[in-house]
Short mmCIF file of C-alpha atoms and ligand atoms in Angstrom, two decimals:
data_model
loop_
_atom_site.label_atom_id
_atom_site.label_comp_id
_atom_site.label_asym_id
_atom_site.label_seq_id
_atom_site.Cartn_x
_atom_site.Cartn_y
_atom_site.Cartn_z
CA MET M 1 137.71 123.76 104.70
CA LYS M 2 135.32 126.96 104.73
CA GLU M 3 135.38 127.01 100.79
CA LYS M 4 134.77 123.34 100.04
CA ILE M 5 131.48 122.89 101.65
CA GLU M 6 130.69 126.75 99.98
CA GLY M 7 131.54 124.58 97.54
CA LEU M 8 129.19 121.73 98.59
CA ARG M 9 126.40 123.23 99.98
CA VAL M 10 126.12 124.97 96.44
CA ARG M 11 126.09 121.76 95.08
CA PHE M 12 122.95 120.72 97.22
CA ALA M 13 121.10 123.13 97.10
CA SER M 14 120.83 123.17 92.95
CA GLU M 15 120.25 118.91 93.77
CA LEU M 16 118.32 119.64 96.25
CA GLY M 17 116.06 121.75 93.80
CA GLU M 18 116.29 118.90 90.77
CA ALA M 19 115.04 116.10 93.28
CA VAL M 20 111.02 115.77 92.79
CA SER M 21 110.89 112.06 93.69
CA GLN M 22 111.33 110.25 96.72
CA GLU M 23 113.99 108.38 94.82
CA SER M 24 115.87 110.71 93.82
CA LEU M 25 115.64 112.40 97.99
CA GLU M 26 116.70 108.93 98.97
CA ALA M 27 119.80 108.79 95.66
CA LEU M 28 120.98 112.75 97.60
CA ARG M 29 120.88 111.64 101.05
CA VAL M 30 123.50 109.12 100.65
CA GLY M 31 125.13 111.56 98.11
CA PHE M 32 125.46 113.78 100.79
CA LEU M 33 125.35 111.80 104.69
CA GLY M 34 126.10 107.97 103.77
CA LYS M 35 128.78 106.70 104.84
CA LYS M 36 131.39 107.27 101.61
CA GLY M 37 129.12 110.10 101.43
CA GLU M 38 130.89 114.00 101.38
CA ILE M 39 130.53 114.19 104.79
CA ALA M 40 132.29 111.81 105.61
CA GLU M 41 134.69 112.33 103.93
CA LEU M 42 134.57 116.32 104.80
CA MET M 43 135.40 114.03 108.29
CA LYS M 44 138.07 112.60 107.07
CA GLY M 45 139.43 115.93 105.34
CA LEU M 46 139.97 117.11 109.69
CA ARG M 47 143.16 115.10 109.95
CA ASP M 48 145.12 117.40 108.19
CA VAL M 49 143.51 120.87 109.22
CA ALA M 50 145.12 122.85 112.04
CA ASP M 51 142.82 124.39 113.27
CA LYS M 52 140.24 120.64 113.95
CA LYS M 53 137.82 122.44 116.95
CA THR M 54 136.46 125.19 113.72
CA ALA M 55 136.08 122.51 111.00
CA GLY M 56 134.60 120.32 113.42
CA GLN M 57 132.00 123.23 113.95
CA LEU M 58 131.40 124.07 110.29
CA ILE M 59 130.80 120.68 109.92
CA ASN M 60 128.32 119.79 111.51
CA SER M 61 125.96 123.10 111.09
CA PHE M 62 126.90 121.74 107.35
CA LYS M 63 125.19 118.40 108.40
CA ASN M 64 122.50 119.54 110.44
CA GLU M 65 121.34 122.10 107.24
CA VAL M 66 121.15 119.27 105.01
CA GLU M 67 119.75 116.65 107.28
CA SER M 68 116.98 118.86 108.29
CA ALA M 69 116.28 120.39 104.54
CA ILE M 70 116.15 117.05 103.27
CA ALA M 71 113.51 116.01 105.83
CA ASP M 72 111.35 119.04 104.96
CA ALA M 73 111.85 118.11 101.21
CA GLU M 74 109.83 115.21 102.26
CA GLU M 75 107.21 115.81 104.16
CA SER M 76 106.10 118.20 101.97
CA LEU M 77 106.55 115.44 98.93
CA ARG M 78 104.56 113.35 101.31
CA LYS M 79 101.51 116.29 101.63
CA ALA M 80 102.14 116.41 98.44
CA ALA M 81 100.99 112.76 98.04
CA ILE M 82 98.67 112.89 99.86
CA ASP M 83 97.06 115.91 99.16
CA ALA M 84 96.45 113.84 95.19
CA GLN M 85 95.18 111.43 96.10
CA VAL M 86 92.72 112.98 98.56
CA ARG M 87 91.35 115.51 96.52
CA GLY M 88 91.70 112.74 93.34
CA ALA M 89 94.99 113.86 91.32
CA LYS M 90 92.29 114.24 88.34
CA LYS M 91 89.99 116.99 89.28
CA TYR M 92 86.25 116.28 88.60
CA ASN M 93 84.94 118.85 86.26
CA PRO M 94 81.37 118.53 85.61
CA THR M 95 81.35 120.58 82.24
CA LEU M 96 84.04 117.90 80.33
CA ALA M 97 82.21 116.42 77.97
CA SER M 98 82.88 112.55 77.50
CA PRO M 99 85.64 111.96 74.53
CA ARG M 100 83.67 108.41 74.35
CA GLU M 101 80.08 106.77 73.31
CA LEU M 102 80.75 103.72 76.07
CA GLY M 103 79.30 104.06 79.39
CA SER M 104 80.62 104.80 82.67
CA TYR M 105 80.54 103.99 86.25
CA HIS M 106 78.97 106.95 89.20
CA PRO M 107 81.30 107.52 91.99
CA ILE M 108 79.08 106.45 94.14
CA THR M 109 79.58 102.89 92.52
CA LEU M 110 82.89 102.29 92.86
CA ALA M 111 83.09 103.91 96.15
CA THR M 112 80.89 101.85 97.53
CA ARG M 113 82.93 98.36 95.71
CA GLU M 114 85.36 99.27 97.02
CA VAL M 115 84.05 100.29 100.38
CA GLU M 116 82.54 96.79 100.11
CA GLU M 117 85.97 95.19 99.09
CA ILE M 118 87.42 95.71 102.23
CA PHE M 119 84.90 94.18 103.74
CA ILE M 120 84.24 90.95 102.22
CA SER M 121 87.76 91.08 103.51
CA MET M 122 87.39 91.29 107.07
CA GLY M 123 84.51 88.22 106.51
CA PHE M 124 80.74 91.01 106.39
CA THR M 125 78.65 89.78 103.90
CA ILE M 126 76.48 93.04 101.63
CA GLU M 127 73.34 93.06 102.12
CA ASN M 128 70.84 95.32 99.41
CA TYR M 129 67.72 97.15 101.55
CA ASP M 130 64.44 98.18 100.32
CA GLU M 131 64.22 102.26 99.65
CA ILE M 132 60.46 102.14 100.65
CA VAL M 133 59.60 101.21 104.71
CA ASP M 134 57.88 101.42 107.36
CA ASP M 135 57.82 103.74 110.13
CA TYR M 136 58.37 100.75 112.05
CA ARG M 137 62.11 99.63 110.96
CA CYS M 138 63.02 103.54 110.25
CA PHE M 139 62.29 104.68 113.14
CA GLU M 140 60.55 102.36 116.44
CA ALA M 141 62.43 99.12 115.99
CA LEU M 142 65.69 101.74 116.92
CA ASN M 143 65.16 103.26 119.38
CA ILE M 144 63.10 106.21 118.49
CA PRO M 145 59.40 106.21 119.18
CA LYS M 146 56.64 108.35 118.18
CA HIS M 147 56.91 112.42 118.94
CA HIS M 148 60.72 111.33 119.93
CA PRO M 149 62.93 115.25 119.23
CA ALA M 150 65.13 112.93 116.94
CA ARG M 151 62.57 112.01 114.29
CA ASP M 152 63.17 116.39 113.70
CA MET M 153 66.48 115.49 112.12
CA GLN M 154 65.53 113.14 109.73
CA ASP M 155 61.94 114.20 107.35
CA THR M 156 60.62 112.82 104.44
CA TYR M 157 58.84 111.64 102.08
CA TYR M 158 55.62 109.22 102.93
CA LEU M 159 53.01 107.29 100.86
CA ASP M 160 49.24 106.99 100.87
CA ASN M 161 49.74 103.87 102.40
CA GLY M 162 51.96 105.49 105.24
CA GLN M 163 55.18 104.15 104.42
CA LEU M 164 58.39 105.97 103.57
CA LEU M 165 61.56 106.46 102.04
CA LYS M 166 64.12 105.64 104.15
CA THR M 167 65.77 108.58 106.06
CA HIS M 168 68.79 105.90 107.24
CA THR M 169 70.77 102.83 106.65
CA SER M 170 69.67 102.23 109.61
CA ALA M 171 66.33 101.57 109.14
CA ALA M 172 67.75 97.78 108.09
CA GLN M 173 68.60 97.06 110.57
CA ASN M 174 65.90 95.72 112.48
CA ALA M 175 65.42 93.07 109.04
CA ILE M 176 68.60 91.52 108.81
CA MET M 177 69.06 90.71 112.75
CA LYS M 178 65.23 89.06 112.56
CA LYS M 179 66.72 87.37 108.90
CA TYR M 180 70.07 85.80 110.24
CA GLY M 181 70.33 86.32 114.25
CA ALA M 182 73.54 86.47 116.16
CA PRO M 183 76.76 85.89 115.69
CA LEU M 184 76.13 88.48 112.47
CA ARG M 185 78.74 90.57 110.14
CA ALA M 186 77.20 92.41 107.90
CA ILE M 187 76.85 95.83 105.88
CA PHE M 188 74.20 97.33 103.47
CA PRO M 189 74.43 100.18 101.56
CA GLY M 190 71.68 102.22 100.41
CA ARG M 191 70.79 105.73 99.28
CA CYS M 192 68.95 107.19 101.67
CA PHE M 193 66.34 110.31 101.89
CA ARG M 194 65.56 113.61 103.42
CA ASN M 195 62.99 116.57 103.30
CA GLU M 196 65.38 119.29 103.06
CA SER M 197 66.29 122.34 100.75
CA THR M 198 69.66 121.19 98.87
CA ASP M 199 72.91 123.49 98.52
CA ALA M 200 76.77 122.72 98.07
CA CYS M 201 76.34 119.62 100.89
CA HIS M 202 73.79 118.57 101.24
CA GLU M 203 71.17 116.57 99.15
CA ASN M 204 67.02 115.37 99.80
CA THR M 205 68.64 111.78 97.77
CA PHE M 206 71.92 110.86 99.01
CA PHE M 207 74.26 107.02 100.33
CA GLN M 208 75.55 105.96 102.89
CA MET M 209 77.19 102.36 104.20
CA GLU M 210 75.53 100.64 106.98
CA GLY M 211 77.53 97.52 108.96
CA MET M 212 76.60 96.06 112.01
CA MET M 213 79.00 93.16 113.42
CA ILE M 214 77.49 91.46 116.14
CA ASP M 215 79.23 88.84 117.95
CA GLU M 216 79.72 87.30 121.62
CA ASN M 217 81.81 89.72 123.46
CA ILE M 218 82.13 93.11 121.59
CA SER M 219 83.21 95.89 122.31
CA ILE M 220 84.19 99.59 121.57
CA SER M 221 87.84 98.43 120.83
CA ASN M 222 86.54 96.39 118.07
CA LEU M 223 84.48 99.14 116.94
CA ILE M 224 87.09 101.33 116.77
CA TYR M 225 89.02 98.55 115.28
CA PHE M 226 87.44 97.69 111.98
CA MET M 227 87.08 101.54 111.80
CA LYS M 228 90.17 102.00 111.92
CA THR M 229 90.99 99.55 108.94
CA MET M 230 88.46 100.35 106.43
CA LEU M 231 89.44 103.54 107.03
CA SER M 232 93.54 103.63 106.23
CA GLU M 233 92.26 101.11 103.34
CA VAL M 234 90.03 103.88 101.73
CA PHE M 235 92.63 106.28 101.86
CA LYS M 236 95.33 104.45 101.27
CA ARG M 237 97.59 106.08 104.84
CA ASP M 238 97.16 105.11 108.00
CA VAL M 239 94.25 107.18 109.26
CA LYS M 240 94.43 108.50 112.26
CA VAL M 241 90.47 108.42 114.46
CA ARG M 242 89.32 110.08 117.44
CA LEU M 243 85.95 109.45 119.46
CA ARG M 244 83.81 112.04 120.44
CA PRO M 245 79.94 111.56 122.16
CA GLY M 246 77.12 111.80 119.58
CA PHE M 247 73.22 110.42 120.56
CA PHE M 248 71.86 108.31 118.28
CA PRO M 249 68.35 107.40 120.07
CA PHE M 250 69.98 103.02 118.83
CA VAL M 251 73.96 103.07 120.00
CA GLU M 252 75.06 103.14 123.51
CA PRO M 253 76.88 104.88 123.76
CA GLY M 254 77.03 106.55 120.37
CA PHE M 255 79.93 107.87 118.58
CA GLU M 256 80.82 110.66 115.66
CA LEU M 257 84.31 109.59 114.71
CA ASP M 258 86.49 112.11 113.40
CA ILE M 259 89.77 111.35 110.83
CA ASN M 260 92.95 112.77 111.00
CA CYS M 261 93.31 116.03 107.68
CA ALA M 262 94.99 113.96 104.77
CA ILE M 263 95.44 117.26 103.88
CA CYS M 264 97.32 119.85 106.44
CA GLY M 265 98.74 116.19 108.57
CA GLY M 266 96.27 117.28 111.51
CA GLU M 267 97.22 120.98 111.44
CA GLY M 268 94.23 122.68 110.83
CA CYS M 269 93.39 124.01 106.80
CA PRO M 270 90.19 125.19 104.91
CA SER M 271 89.36 121.39 104.21
CA CYS M 272 89.30 120.77 107.90
CA LYS M 273 87.70 123.66 109.82
CA ASN M 274 91.65 124.36 111.09
CA SER M 275 90.90 121.96 113.66
CA GLY M 276 92.77 118.82 112.52
CA TRP M 277 89.72 117.20 112.00
CA LEU M 278 87.23 115.15 109.37
CA GLU M 279 83.73 114.62 110.40
CA LEU M 280 83.20 110.65 108.76
CA CYS M 281 81.69 107.97 110.68
CA PRO M 282 78.61 107.96 113.38
CA CYS M 283 78.57 104.67 115.44
CA GLY M 284 78.58 103.25 118.14
CA MET M 285 77.68 100.12 120.35
CA ILE M 286 73.68 99.79 119.60
CA HIS M 287 71.47 98.83 122.18
CA PRO M 288 69.80 96.56 124.05
CA ASN M 289 66.02 97.34 123.22
CA VAL M 290 67.18 97.62 119.44
CA LEU M 291 69.17 94.00 119.57
CA SER M 292 65.72 92.46 121.58
CA GLU M 293 63.80 93.87 119.00
CA GLY M 294 65.42 92.25 116.06
CA GLY M 295 65.25 88.92 118.27
CA ILE M 296 68.83 89.03 119.40
CA ASN M 297 69.71 88.95 123.56
CA PRO M 298 71.24 91.44 124.38
CA ASP M 299 72.66 89.77 127.94
CA GLU M 300 74.41 86.89 125.74
CA TYR M 301 74.94 89.17 122.78
CA THR M 302 76.22 92.92 122.23
CA GLY M 303 77.94 94.64 118.82
CA PHE M 304 78.75 97.59 116.94
CA ALA M 305 77.08 99.51 113.98
CA PHE M 306 77.90 102.38 111.72
CA GLY M 307 77.30 104.44 109.26
CA LEU M 308 79.00 105.76 106.81
CA GLY M 309 78.55 109.13 104.71
CA LEU M 310 79.29 107.34 101.14
CA THR M 311 78.59 110.29 99.28
CA ARG M 312 80.73 112.86 101.60
CA LEU M 313 83.29 109.73 100.81
CA ALA M 314 83.07 110.00 97.39
CA MET M 315 82.97 113.35 97.49
CA MET M 316 86.36 113.57 99.67
CA LYS M 317 87.67 110.63 97.12
CA TYR M 318 87.25 112.20 93.74
CA GLY M 319 86.98 115.87 94.08
CA VAL M 320 83.56 116.18 94.26
CA LYS M 321 82.59 119.99 95.38
CA ASP M 322 78.93 120.25 95.38
CA ILE M 323 76.78 117.37 96.08
CA ARG M 324 74.50 117.96 93.44
CA ASP M 325 76.62 117.47 89.96
CA LEU M 326 75.92 113.38 91.72
CA ASN M 327 72.82 113.14 91.34
CA GLY M 328 73.12 115.14 87.89
CA ALA M 329 71.81 114.21 84.62
CA ASN M 330 75.63 115.06 82.79
CA LEU M 331 76.05 111.66 81.99
CA ASN M 332 79.31 113.05 79.73
CA SER M 333 81.10 113.86 82.71
CA LEU M 334 81.29 110.39 84.48
CA ASP M 335 83.23 109.05 82.05
CA GLN M 336 86.39 111.27 83.76
CA PHE M 337 86.20 108.63 86.69
CA THR M 338 86.46 105.69 84.40
CA GLU M 339 89.71 104.52 85.14
CA ASP M 340 89.63 103.47 88.46
CA LYS M 341 87.64 100.39 88.04
N1 LIG P 1 71.69 106.18 110.57
C1 LIG P 1 71.68 107.31 111.19
C2 LIG P 1 72.06 109.06 110.39
O1 LIG P 1 71.77 108.27 109.84
C3 LIG P 1 73.27 107.26 111.51
C4 LIG P 1 74.59 106.21 112.03
C5 LIG P 1 74.51 106.33 113.76
C6 LIG P 1 74.64 105.39 111.73
C7 LIG P 1 75.09 106.34 114.67
C8 LIG P 1 74.73 104.04 112.92
C9 LIG P 1 75.25 104.87 113.94
O2 LIG P 1 74.45 102.71 113.00
O3 LIG P 1 75.86 103.28 115.19
O4 LIG P 1 72.21 110.33 110.93
#
């Protein structure tokens, strides 16, 4: 019996080394652990053995070994697949020249379209909004009066006529509420601007995708459900989300929404600064003042809003390490993304 198990152990190790797909692992599992597998055969063989107790223990420990080796191999396969998906199996290479003369889509366009499709399937309309707005729409209508400290975080570029380049897609909330009234489900992607010094993670020009859902009895549960569904679709896996309190004058309560890190599965790695979570999407329940300012009665309706960082999402999805590449003029390198559409 001992020799038999030893032989099987050697065979198992070599077959495990060759099993590089989910299917081959499954075949290995059936071959060893299945009803008619090797271990079942060993059990049958027990009949003819004198020292059944020792032989039974040997078989059992071999069985445990096989089970845990297969489980470990499945786990590493799953992680490798997620890793490839999230970081972009084809890593973005800014120095690669285009092999073709045809134009191609920008990664931000691809990410925008993908998220738009998901929200369309959930009954949201897509709104297109201005890049130049006034102080009222960008700040005051959002419960950020003049001299409010929240304005410090959002310095921008002003035009001679007093208008400004919008600092966030939230600037369209007021106009959309006035256009449609309640109930309302809309998303509005757009380019935003901030007067900031740039580095690999900061740009003066970037994209967000704002969303609002307003109806009777909308609660935080609706917010969590929609965000979880949307993010699971975007990342093509069941994401876990976590809400932390966050302050934004136009929502009450306001949250920072994190998703569990796909690269380490939540255990902690450099990509998530060892926390297991990635900050992705501030959100909250729309402040009653903001609803009233948009002409919607806060006693009758409630709603949630979120501001997804589209640029950040595209960087995560396509493995773009430096945000400045996205606004750069190297159009040739965009060709790497065309396979996605
Ligand atoms: N507009 C905010 C920003 O750019 C993000 C944001 C936070 C949008 C909370 C929201 C929200 O809709 O509910 O910093």
